PDB file of C-alpha atoms and ligand atoms in Angstrom:
ATOM      1  CA  MET B   1      -1.302  -6.646  17.565  1.00 47.00           C
ATOM      2  CA  ILE B   2      -3.084  -3.435  16.591  1.00 52.00           C
ATOM      3  CA  ALA B   3      -1.624  -0.294  18.141  1.00 50.00           C
ATOM      4  CA  ASP B   4      -4.013   1.747  20.255  1.00 61.00           C
ATOM      5  CA  MET B   5      -5.811   4.316  18.135  1.00 68.00           C
ATOM      6  CA  ILE B   6      -5.997   7.979  18.900  1.00 67.00           C
ATOM      7  CA  LYS B   7      -9.231   9.884  19.516  1.00 86.00           C
ATOM      8  CA  LEU B   8     -11.731   7.346  18.172  1.00 95.00           C
ATOM      9  CA  LYS B   9     -15.357   7.664  19.317  1.00 96.00           C
ATOM     10  CA  SER B  10     -18.120   5.067  19.324  1.00 97.00           C
ATOM     11  CA  SER B  11     -20.380   7.379  17.267  1.00 98.00           C
ATOM     12  CA  GLN B  12     -17.980   7.265  14.285  1.00 98.00           C
ATOM     13  CA  PRO B  13     -19.071   5.101  11.335  1.00 98.00           C
ATOM     14  CA  ILE B  14     -17.713   1.821   9.985  1.00 98.00           C
ATOM     15  CA  GLY B  15     -16.383   2.122   6.421  1.00 98.00           C
ATOM     16  CA  ILE B  16     -16.634  -0.832   4.045  1.00 98.00           C
ATOM     17  CA  PHE B  17     -15.265  -0.893   0.532  1.00 98.00           C
ATOM     18  CA  ASP B  18     -15.019  -3.090  -2.518  1.00 98.00           C
ATOM     19  CA  SER B  19     -14.172  -2.748  -6.197  1.00 97.00           C
ATOM     20  CA  GLY B  20     -17.899  -2.488  -6.900  1.00 94.00           C
ATOM     21  CA  ILE B  21     -21.264  -3.817  -5.918  1.00 90.00           C
ATOM     22  CA  GLY B  22     -20.217  -7.240  -4.586  1.00 92.00           C
ATOM     23  CA  GLY B  23     -19.085  -5.956  -1.186  1.00 96.00           C
ATOM     24  CA  LEU B  24     -22.680  -5.003  -0.398  1.00 94.00           C
ATOM     25  CA  THR B  25     -23.143  -8.680   0.537  1.00 92.00           C
ATOM     26  CA  VAL B  26     -20.438  -8.153   3.167  1.00 97.00           C
ATOM     27  CA  ALA B  27     -21.975  -4.844   4.328  1.00 97.00           C
ATOM     28  CA  LYS B  28     -25.309  -6.618   4.764  1.00 96.00           C
ATOM     29  CA  THR B  29     -23.721  -9.274   6.982  1.00 97.00           C
ATOM     30  CA  VAL B  30     -21.972  -6.611   9.097  1.00 98.00           C
ATOM     31  CA  ILE B  31     -25.202  -4.623   9.524  1.00 98.00           C
ATOM     32  CA  GLU B  32     -27.163  -7.754  10.465  1.00 97.00           C
ATOM     33  CA  LEU B  33     -24.682  -8.409  13.273  1.00 98.00           C
ATOM     34  CA  LEU B  34     -24.193  -4.743  14.244  1.00 98.00           C
ATOM     35  CA  PRO B  35     -27.524  -3.027  13.474  1.00 97.00           C
ATOM     36  CA  HIS B  36     -26.753   0.018  15.649  1.00 98.00           C
ATOM     37  CA  GLU B  37     -23.615   1.038  13.789  1.00 98.00           C
ATOM     38  CA  ASN B  38     -23.587   3.656  11.033  1.00 98.00           C
ATOM     39  CA  VAL B  39     -22.039   2.197   7.889  1.00 98.00           C
ATOM     40  CA  ILE B  40     -20.530   3.995   4.902  1.00 98.00           C
ATOM     41  CA  TYR B  41     -19.954   1.961   1.740  1.00 97.00           C
ATOM     42  CA  PHE B  42     -17.578   2.798  -1.102  1.00 98.00           C
ATOM     43  CA  GLY B  43     -17.716   0.925  -4.431  1.00 97.00           C
ATOM     44  CA  ASP B  44     -14.707   1.741  -6.622  1.00 97.00           C
ATOM     45  CA  THR B  45     -16.748   1.231  -9.790  1.00 95.00           C
ATOM     46  CA  ALA B  46     -14.378   3.319 -11.943  1.00 96.00           C
ATOM     47  CA  HIS B  47     -11.658   0.718 -11.420  1.00 97.00           C
ATOM     48  CA  PHE B  48     -13.758  -2.462 -11.359  1.00 96.00           C
ATOM     49  CA  PRO B  49     -12.702  -5.266 -11.617  1.00 97.00           C
ATOM     50  CA  TYR B  50      -9.693  -5.412  -9.290  1.00 98.00           C
ATOM     51  CA  GLY B  51      -9.250  -9.152  -9.805  1.00 98.00           C
ATOM     52  CA  ASP B  52      -7.160  -8.856 -12.962  1.00 96.00           C
ATOM     53  CA  LYS B  53      -5.198  -5.730 -11.955  1.00 97.00           C
ATOM     54  CA  SER B  54      -1.625  -5.572 -10.639  1.00 98.00           C
ATOM     55  CA  SER B  55      -0.952  -5.190  -6.907  1.00 98.00           C
ATOM     56  CA  SER B  56       0.527  -1.719  -7.395  1.00 98.00           C
ATOM     57  CA  ALA B  57      -2.544  -0.512  -9.319  1.00 98.00           C
ATOM     58  CA  ILE B  58      -4.871  -1.869  -6.597  1.00 98.00           C
ATOM     59  CA  GLN B  59      -2.752  -0.177  -3.905  1.00 98.00           C
ATOM     60  CA  GLU B  60      -3.039   3.153  -5.722  1.00 98.00           C
ATOM     61  CA  TYR B  61      -6.833   2.865  -6.202  1.00 98.00           C
ATOM     62  CA  THR B  62      -7.537   1.753  -2.662  1.00 98.00           C
ATOM     63  CA  LYS B  63      -5.405   4.517  -1.129  1.00 98.00           C
ATOM     64  CA  HIS B  64      -7.903   7.041  -2.545  1.00 98.00           C
ATOM     65  CA  VAL B  65     -10.854   5.007  -1.310  1.00 98.00           C
ATOM     66  CA  VAL B  66      -9.414   4.762   2.180  1.00 98.00           C
ATOM     67  CA  ASP B  67      -8.645   8.495   2.230  1.00 98.00           C
ATOM     68  CA  LYS B  68     -12.305   9.192   1.455  1.00 98.00           C
ATOM     69  CA  LEU B  69     -13.448   6.861   4.255  1.00 98.00           C
ATOM     70  CA  LEU B  70     -11.015   8.517   6.674  1.00 98.00           C
ATOM     71  CA  ASP B  71     -12.406  11.935   5.646  1.00 98.00           C
ATOM     72  CA  CYS B  72     -15.838  10.557   6.538  1.00 98.00           C
ATOM     73  CA  GLY B  73     -14.467   9.861  10.025  1.00 97.00           C
ATOM     74  CA  CYS B  74     -14.556   6.044   9.964  1.00 98.00           C
ATOM     75  CA  LYS B  75     -13.310   4.324  13.141  1.00 98.00           C
ATOM     76  CA  VAL B  76     -12.956   0.959  11.388  1.00 98.00           C
ATOM     77  CA  ILE B  77     -12.418   0.267   7.691  1.00 98.00           C
ATOM     78  CA  LEU B  78     -13.190  -3.189   6.327  1.00 99.00           C
ATOM     79  CA  ILE B  79     -11.664  -4.231   3.008  1.00 98.00           C
ATOM     80  CA  ALA B  80     -14.578  -6.366   1.805  1.00 98.00           C
ATOM     81  CA  CYS B  81     -12.780  -7.214  -1.439  1.00 98.00           C
ATOM     82  CA  ASN B  82     -10.577 -10.331  -1.422  1.00 98.00           C
ATOM     83  CA  SER B  83      -8.396  -9.054  -4.275  1.00 98.00           C
ATOM     84  CA  ALA B  84      -7.733  -5.770  -2.452  1.00 98.00           C
ATOM     85  CA  SER B  85      -7.184  -7.593   0.859  1.00 98.00           C
ATOM     86  CA  ALA B  86      -4.567  -9.742  -0.899  1.00 98.00           C
ATOM     87  CA  ALA B  87      -2.863  -6.923  -2.826  1.00 98.00           C
ATOM     88  CA  ALA B  88      -3.119  -3.881  -0.581  1.00 98.00           C
ATOM     89  CA  TYR B  89      -3.729  -4.726   3.100  1.00 98.00           C
ATOM     90  CA  ASP B  90      -0.134  -4.272   4.334  1.00 98.00           C
ATOM     91  CA  PHE B  91       0.264  -1.154   2.196  1.00 98.00           C
ATOM     92  CA  LEU B  92      -2.985   0.406   3.466  1.00 98.00           C
ATOM     93  CA  LYS B  93      -2.215  -0.496   7.066  1.00 98.00           C
ATOM     94  CA  GLN B  94       0.957   1.553   6.848  1.00 98.00           C
ATOM     95  CA  HIS B  95      -0.884   4.371   5.093  1.00 98.00           C
ATOM     96  CA  ILE B  96      -3.686   4.553   7.671  1.00 97.00           C
ATOM     97  CA  ASP B  97      -1.368   4.086  10.657  1.00 96.00           C
ATOM     98  CA  ASP B  98      -3.270   4.926  13.876  1.00 95.00           C
ATOM     99  CA  ARG B  99      -6.112   6.896  12.265  1.00 97.00           C
ATOM    100  CA  ALA B 100      -8.556   3.950  12.190  1.00 98.00           C
ATOM    101  CA  TYR B 101      -8.634   0.171  12.556  1.00 98.00           C
ATOM    102  CA  LEU B 102      -8.142  -1.645   9.261  1.00 98.00           C
ATOM    103  CA  ILE B 103      -9.609  -5.128   8.825  1.00 98.00           C
ATOM    104  CA  ASN B 104      -9.265  -7.324   5.768  1.00 98.00           C
ATOM    105  CA  ILE B 105     -11.684 -10.047   4.686  1.00 98.00           C
ATOM    106  CA  ILE B 106      -9.043 -12.800   4.804  1.00 98.00           C
ATOM    107  CA  ASP B 107      -7.515 -12.851   8.318  1.00 98.00           C
ATOM    108  CA  PRO B 108     -10.726 -13.393  10.349  1.00 98.00           C
ATOM    109  CA  ILE B 109     -11.859 -16.432   8.340  1.00 98.00           C
ATOM    110  CA  LEU B 110      -8.395 -18.000   8.436  1.00 98.00           C
ATOM    111  CA  GLN B 111      -8.085 -17.457  12.195  1.00 98.00           C
ATOM    112  CA  SER B 112     -11.467 -19.110  12.588  1.00 98.00           C
ATOM    113  CA  ILE B 113     -10.908 -22.156  10.334  1.00 98.00           C
ATOM    114  CA  ALA B 114      -7.384 -22.716  11.661  1.00 98.00           C
ATOM    115  CA  LYS B 115      -9.133 -23.592  14.953  1.00 97.00           C
ATOM    116  CA  THR B 116     -12.184 -25.398  13.590  1.00 98.00           C
ATOM    117  CA  HIS B 117     -10.831 -27.215  10.503  1.00 98.00           C
ATOM    118  CA  ALA B 118      -7.453 -28.637  11.594  1.00 97.00           C
ATOM    119  CA  HIS B 119      -6.145 -31.462   9.317  1.00 97.00           C
ATOM    120  CA  LYS B 120      -8.857 -30.732   6.733  1.00 98.00           C
ATOM    121  CA  LYS B 121      -8.514 -30.252   2.980  1.00 98.00           C
ATOM    122  CA  ILE B 122     -10.040 -26.890   2.113  1.00 98.00           C
ATOM    123  CA  GLY B 123     -10.690 -25.476  -1.353  1.00 98.00           C
ATOM    124  CA  LEU B 124     -10.419 -21.803  -2.194  1.00 99.00           C
ATOM    125  CA  ILE B 125     -11.799 -20.052  -5.275  1.00 98.00           C
ATOM    126  CA  GLY B 126     -11.133 -16.422  -6.130  1.00 98.00           C
ATOM    127  CA  THR B 127      -9.844 -13.971  -8.707  1.00 98.00           C
ATOM    128  CA  ARG B 128      -6.452 -14.275 -10.402  1.00 98.00           C
ATOM    129  CA  GLN B 129      -5.116 -11.611  -8.024  1.00 98.00           C
ATOM    130  CA  THR B 130      -6.299 -13.398  -4.858  1.00 98.00           C
ATOM    131  CA  ILE B 131      -5.159 -16.863  -5.922  1.00 98.00           C
ATOM    132  CA  GLY B 132      -1.938 -15.685  -7.641  1.00 98.00           C
ATOM    133  CA  SER B 133      -0.852 -13.786  -4.523  1.00 98.00           C
ATOM    134  CA  ASN B 134      -1.055 -16.980  -2.406  1.00 98.00           C
ATOM    135  CA  VAL B 135      -1.899 -14.726   0.555  1.00 98.00           C
ATOM    136  CA  TYR B 136      -4.360 -17.286   1.974  1.00 98.00           C
ATOM    137  CA  GLY B 137      -1.630 -19.964   1.941  1.00 98.00           C
ATOM    138  CA  GLN B 138       1.000 -17.680   3.468  1.00 98.00           C
ATOM    139  CA  LYS B 139      -1.327 -16.554   6.241  1.00 98.00           C
ATOM    140  CA  LEU B 140      -2.341 -20.139   7.045  1.00 98.00           C
ATOM    141  CA  ARG B 141       1.333 -21.067   7.341  1.00 97.00           C
ATOM    142  CA  ALA B 142       1.909 -18.096   9.650  1.00 98.00           C
ATOM    143  CA  LEU B 143      -0.882 -19.489  11.843  1.00 98.00           C
ATOM    144  CA  ASN B 144       0.959 -22.840  11.945  1.00 96.00           C
ATOM    145  CA  SER B 145      -2.107 -24.458  10.472  1.00 96.00           C
ATOM    146  CA  ASP B 146      -1.967 -27.951   9.001  1.00 96.00           C
ATOM    147  CA  ILE B 147      -4.957 -27.263   6.766  1.00 98.00           C
ATOM    148  CA  GLN B 148      -4.276 -28.439   3.208  1.00 98.00           C
ATOM    149  CA  LEU B 149      -5.312 -25.508   1.008  1.00 98.00           C
ATOM    150  CA  GLN B 150      -6.273 -26.231  -2.610  1.00 98.00           C
ATOM    151  CA  SER B 151      -6.613 -22.961  -4.568  1.00 98.00           C
ATOM    152  CA  LEU B 152      -8.151 -22.329  -7.972  1.00 98.00           C
ATOM    153  CA  ALA B 153      -8.538 -19.035  -9.836  1.00 98.00           C
ATOM    154  CA  THR B 154     -12.045 -18.807 -11.311  1.00 98.00           C
ATOM    155  CA  PRO B 155     -11.850 -15.546 -13.275  1.00 96.00           C
ATOM    156  CA  LEU B 156     -14.927 -16.098 -15.451  1.00 96.00           C
ATOM    157  CA  LEU B 157     -17.251 -16.216 -12.465  1.00 97.00           C
ATOM    158  CA  VAL B 158     -17.280 -12.470 -11.699  1.00 95.00           C
ATOM    159  CA  SER B 159     -18.263 -11.450 -15.228  1.00 93.00           C
ATOM    160  CA  ALA B 160     -20.762 -14.319 -15.446  1.00 95.00           C
ATOM    161  CA  ILE B 161     -22.398 -13.148 -12.199  1.00 93.00           C
ATOM    162  CA  GLU B 162     -22.433  -9.532 -13.422  1.00 88.00           C
ATOM    163  CA  THR B 163     -24.004 -10.361 -16.779  1.00 90.00           C
ATOM    164  CA  MET B 164     -25.622 -13.816 -16.686  1.00 91.00           C
ATOM    165  CA  LEU B 165     -26.992 -14.277 -13.167  1.00 90.00           C
ATOM    166  CA  HIS B 166     -30.503 -14.733 -14.597  1.00 91.00           C
ATOM    167  CA  ASN B 167     -29.282 -17.533 -16.892  1.00 95.00           C
ATOM    168  CA  LYS B 168     -28.928 -20.474 -14.517  1.00 96.00           C
ATOM    169  CA  LYS B 169     -27.939 -22.847 -17.339  1.00 97.00           C
ATOM    170  CA  VAL B 170     -24.817 -20.818 -18.142  1.00 97.00           C
ATOM    171  CA  ILE B 171     -23.986 -20.242 -14.458  1.00 97.00           C
ATOM    172  CA  ASN B 172     -24.339 -23.962 -13.699  1.00 98.00           C
ATOM    173  CA  GLU B 173     -22.090 -24.875 -16.627  1.00 98.00           C
ATOM    174  CA  ILE B 174     -19.325 -22.509 -15.497  1.00 98.00           C
ATOM    175  CA  VAL B 175     -19.653 -23.621 -11.868  1.00 98.00           C
ATOM    176  CA  LYS B 176     -19.440 -27.269 -12.938  1.00 98.00           C
ATOM    177  CA  GLU B 177     -16.418 -26.620 -15.199  1.00 98.00           C
ATOM    178  CA  TYR B 178     -14.461 -24.930 -12.414  1.00 98.00           C
ATOM    179  CA  LEU B 179     -15.492 -27.039  -9.432  1.00 98.00           C
ATOM    180  CA  SER B 180     -14.808 -30.314 -11.293  1.00 98.00           C
ATOM    181  CA  ASN B 181     -11.139 -29.337 -11.526  1.00 98.00           C
ATOM    182  CA  ASP B 182      -8.877 -32.011  -9.976  1.00 98.00           C
ATOM    183  CA  ILE B 183      -7.336 -29.360  -7.697  1.00 98.00           C
ATOM    184  CA  LEU B 184     -10.632 -29.226  -5.794  1.00 98.00           C
ATOM    185  CA  SER B 185     -11.258 -32.975  -5.597  1.00 98.00           C
ATOM    186  CA  ASP B 186     -12.231 -34.443  -2.213  1.00 97.00           C
ATOM    187  CA  ILE B 187     -12.237 -31.129  -0.351  1.00 98.00           C
ATOM    188  CA  ASP B 188     -14.008 -30.956   3.016  1.00 98.00           C
ATOM    189  CA  ALA B 189     -15.016 -27.315   2.564  1.00 98.00           C
ATOM    190  CA  LEU B 190     -14.838 -24.530  -0.015  1.00 98.00           C
ATOM    191  CA  ILE B 191     -14.033 -20.892   0.795  1.00 98.00           C
ATOM    192  CA  LEU B 192     -15.841 -18.353  -1.385  1.00 98.00           C
ATOM    193  CA  GLY B 193     -12.805 -16.060  -1.769  1.00 98.00           C
ATOM    194  CA  CYS B 194     -14.557 -13.298  -3.703  1.00 98.00           C
ATOM    195  CA  THR B 195     -17.332 -10.848  -2.840  1.00 97.00           C
ATOM    196  CA  HIS B 196     -19.391 -11.918  -5.876  1.00 95.00           C
ATOM    197  CA  TYR B 197     -19.590 -15.634  -5.138  1.00 96.00           C
ATOM    198  CA  PRO B 198     -22.281 -15.574  -2.425  1.00 95.00           C
ATOM    199  CA  ALA B 199     -24.636 -14.613  -5.291  1.00 94.00           C
ATOM    200  CA  ILE B 200     -24.201 -18.179  -6.665  1.00 96.00           C
ATOM    201  CA  GLU B 201     -23.906 -19.990  -3.327  1.00 97.00           C
ATOM    202  CA  LYS B 202     -27.079 -21.941  -4.111  1.00 97.00           C
ATOM    203  CA  GLU B 203     -25.628 -23.262  -7.402  1.00 98.00           C
ATOM    204  CA  ILE B 204     -22.366 -24.182  -5.625  1.00 98.00           C
ATOM    205  CA  ILE B 205     -24.244 -26.039  -2.863  1.00 98.00           C
ATOM    206  CA  GLU B 206     -26.220 -27.883  -5.547  1.00 98.00           C
ATOM    207  CA  PHE B 207     -23.018 -28.839  -7.396  1.00 98.00           C
ATOM    208  CA  TYR B 208     -21.753 -30.519  -4.215  1.00 98.00           C
ATOM    209  CA  GLU B 209     -25.239 -31.933  -3.509  1.00 97.00           C
ATOM    210  CA  GLY B 210     -25.030 -30.394  -0.054  1.00 96.00           C
ATOM    211  CA  GLN B 211     -22.088 -32.664   0.909  1.00 96.00           C
ATOM    212  CA  THR B 212     -19.364 -29.999   1.102  1.00 98.00           C
ATOM    213  CA  GLU B 213     -19.345 -27.113   3.550  1.00 98.00           C
ATOM    214  CA  ILE B 214     -19.417 -23.706   1.845  1.00 98.00           C
ATOM    215  CA  ILE B 215     -17.600 -20.962   3.766  1.00 98.00           C
ATOM    216  CA  ASN B 216     -18.528 -17.302   3.251  1.00 98.00           C
ATOM    217  CA  PRO B 217     -15.780 -15.177   4.912  1.00 98.00           C
ATOM    218  CA  SER B 218     -18.066 -12.210   5.593  1.00 98.00           C
ATOM    219  CA  HIS B 219     -19.506 -13.800   8.762  1.00 98.00           C
ATOM    220  CA  ALA B 220     -16.075 -14.134  10.383  1.00 98.00           C
ATOM    221  CA  ALA B 221     -15.184 -10.548   9.366  1.00 98.00           C
ATOM    222  CA  ALA B 222     -18.394  -9.175  10.899  1.00 98.00           C
ATOM    223  CA  ALA B 223     -17.786 -11.155  14.117  1.00 98.00           C
ATOM    224  CA  HIS B 224     -14.212  -9.840  14.219  1.00 98.00           C
ATOM    225  CA  ILE B 225     -15.397  -6.215  13.951  1.00 98.00           C
ATOM    226  CA  LYS B 226     -17.945  -6.796  16.723  1.00 98.00           C
ATOM    227  CA  GLN B 227     -15.283  -8.273  18.992  1.00 98.00           C
ATOM    228  CA  LEU B 228     -12.856  -5.422  18.249  1.00 98.00           C
ATOM    229  CA  LEU B 229     -15.432  -2.699  18.929  1.00 98.00           C
ATOM    230  CA  THR B 230     -16.523  -4.433  22.118  1.00 98.00           C
ATOM    231  CA  GLU B 231     -12.941  -4.763  23.402  1.00 97.00           C
ATOM    232  CA  LYS B 232     -12.126  -1.125  22.540  1.00 96.00           C
ATOM    233  CA  ASN B 233     -15.385   0.178  23.989  1.00 96.00           C
ATOM    234  CA  LEU B 234     -16.328   1.617  20.604  1.00 97.00           C
ATOM    235  CA  LEU B 235     -19.742  -0.007  20.010  1.00 98.00           C
ATOM    236  CA  ASN B 236     -22.316   2.543  18.877  1.00 98.00           C
ATOM    237  CA  PRO B 237     -25.736   2.138  20.538  1.00 97.00           C
ATOM    238  CA  ASN B 238     -27.420   4.784  18.345  1.00 97.00           C
ATOM    239  CA  GLY B 239     -26.558   4.145  14.673  1.00 97.00           C
ATOM    240  CA  HIS B 240     -28.914   3.250  11.814  1.00 95.00           C
ATOM    241  CA  GLY B 241     -27.106   0.828   9.492  1.00 96.00           C
ATOM    242  CA  LEU B 242     -26.201   1.864   5.950  1.00 96.00           C
ATOM    243  CA  GLU B 243     -26.025   5.672   5.825  1.00 94.00           C
ATOM    244  CA  HIS B 244     -23.979   6.719   2.792  1.00 95.00           C
ATOM    245  CA  VAL B 245     -22.954   4.977  -0.401  1.00 96.00           C
ATOM    246  CA  TYR B 246     -20.167   6.388  -2.539  1.00 96.00           C
ATOM    247  CA  VAL B 247     -19.073   5.196  -5.967  1.00 96.00           C
ATOM    248  CA  SER B 248     -16.202   6.415  -8.143  1.00 96.00           C
ATOM    249  CA  ASP B 249     -18.305   6.107 -11.319  1.00 94.00           C
ATOM    250  CA  TYR B 250     -22.092   6.296 -11.373  1.00 86.00           C
ATOM    251  CA  MET B 251     -24.016   3.067 -12.061  1.00 79.00           C
ATOM    252  CA  ASP B 252     -27.817   2.882 -12.151  1.00 77.00           C
ATOM    253  CA  SER B 253     -27.790  -0.696 -10.928  1.00 76.00           C
ATOM    254  CA  PHE B 254     -26.342   0.351  -7.575  1.00 82.00           C
ATOM    255  CA  ALA B 255     -29.514   2.072  -6.354  1.00 83.00           C
ATOM    256  CA  ASN B 256     -31.603  -0.982  -7.315  1.00 83.00           C
ATOM    257  CA  VAL B 257     -29.331  -3.393  -5.503  1.00 85.00           C
ATOM    258  CA  ILE B 258     -29.345  -1.216  -2.385  1.00 88.00           C
ATOM    259  CA  ARG B 259     -33.150  -1.061  -2.408  1.00 88.00           C
ATOM    260  CA  LEU B 260     -33.260  -4.838  -2.775  1.00 85.00           C
ATOM    261  CA  PHE B 261     -30.601  -5.598  -0.140  1.00 87.00           C
ATOM    262  CA  PHE B 262     -31.324  -2.976   2.512  1.00 90.00           C
ATOM    263  CA  ASP B 263     -34.956  -2.090   1.883  1.00 87.00           C
ATOM    264  CA  LYS B 264     -34.246   1.628   1.914  1.00 87.00           C
ATOM    265  CA  GLU B 265     -33.627   4.486  -0.482  1.00 87.00           C
ATOM    266  CA  ILE B 266     -30.089   5.813  -0.315  1.00 89.00           C
ATOM    267  CA  ALA B 267     -28.762   8.471  -2.650  1.00 85.00           C
ATOM    268  CA  ILE B 268     -25.621   7.263  -4.408  1.00 91.00           C
ATOM    269  CA  GLU B 269     -22.899   9.887  -4.027  1.00 92.00           C
ATOM    270  CA  TYR B 270     -19.862  10.226  -6.248  1.00 85.00           C
TER     271      TYR B 270
HETATM  272  N1  DGL G   1     -14.354  -7.778  -5.249  1.00 85.33           N
HETATM  273  C1  DGL G   1     -13.483  -8.689  -5.935  1.00 85.33           C
HETATM  274  C2  DGL G   1     -12.955  -9.746  -4.947  1.00 85.33           C
HETATM  275  O1  DGL G   1     -13.559 -10.012  -3.928  1.00 85.33           O
HETATM  276  C3  DGL G   1     -14.163  -9.345  -7.109  1.00 85.33           C
HETATM  277  C4  DGL G   1     -14.482  -8.405  -8.243  1.00 85.33           C
HETATM  278  C5  DGL G   1     -13.247  -7.758  -8.847  1.00 85.33           C
HETATM  279  O2  DGL G   1     -12.474  -8.452  -9.549  1.00 85.33           O
HETATM  280  O3  DGL G   1     -13.081  -6.579  -8.598  1.00 85.33           O
HETATM  281  O4  DGL G   1     -11.925 -10.328  -5.209  1.00 85.33           O
END
């Protein structure tokens, strides 16, 4: 149960952050569902990748990110990053207290599949941090779910997506190597537990020949934010989507991706 927040207004923006560029896929989903919200994105590029860092390091990095988003007046902050959601959600919730609503990328999808996928065998792929933390498993147990979760760390995928996305042969090889692992045999669905993986959703669907459901958690997170803002009377009727993009270390590629994803020019601030 989230405590009632003080002094929040519907005109305040939604803050979304990730370790880097990957969370823009999540921001896009949120903006598609809530086109009249103002959205501020923070990519912690100076500390990318989070997936191989310790929980305490991720907590320290994300505290600064969240402080920046609070300074920007965000009413809701979404942790788009799975690794940060696993390592730092409880810590950040305490840090933020009643200054804004904090949502992680993991809870909404688990609440949704606990209802829709009872008795099913579900695969999960993610970074070493996300899988090693076993946060998905613990949260499913707390929901009294009988879903059988089969988790596999797939650490090569993030760097392959960053550097080899154009080389489908290499991507397909790595996808095949990981998804053929016995841990993921006979699953009914696969959760893409990392912001980068939607970029290779097509290759993953092809690996399963369309026979296995692929679950992208960003849709459940966006729906959760919409429901929360509706219930709290905080929906903004006058916003314009992505407004500001902050990074902690400048990267040229960011501006290109934003142009491609959002069809607008946004100055990258840092
Ligand atoms: N954003 C991270 C996640 O969703 C992947 C990239 C990283 O390791 O920082 O887990």
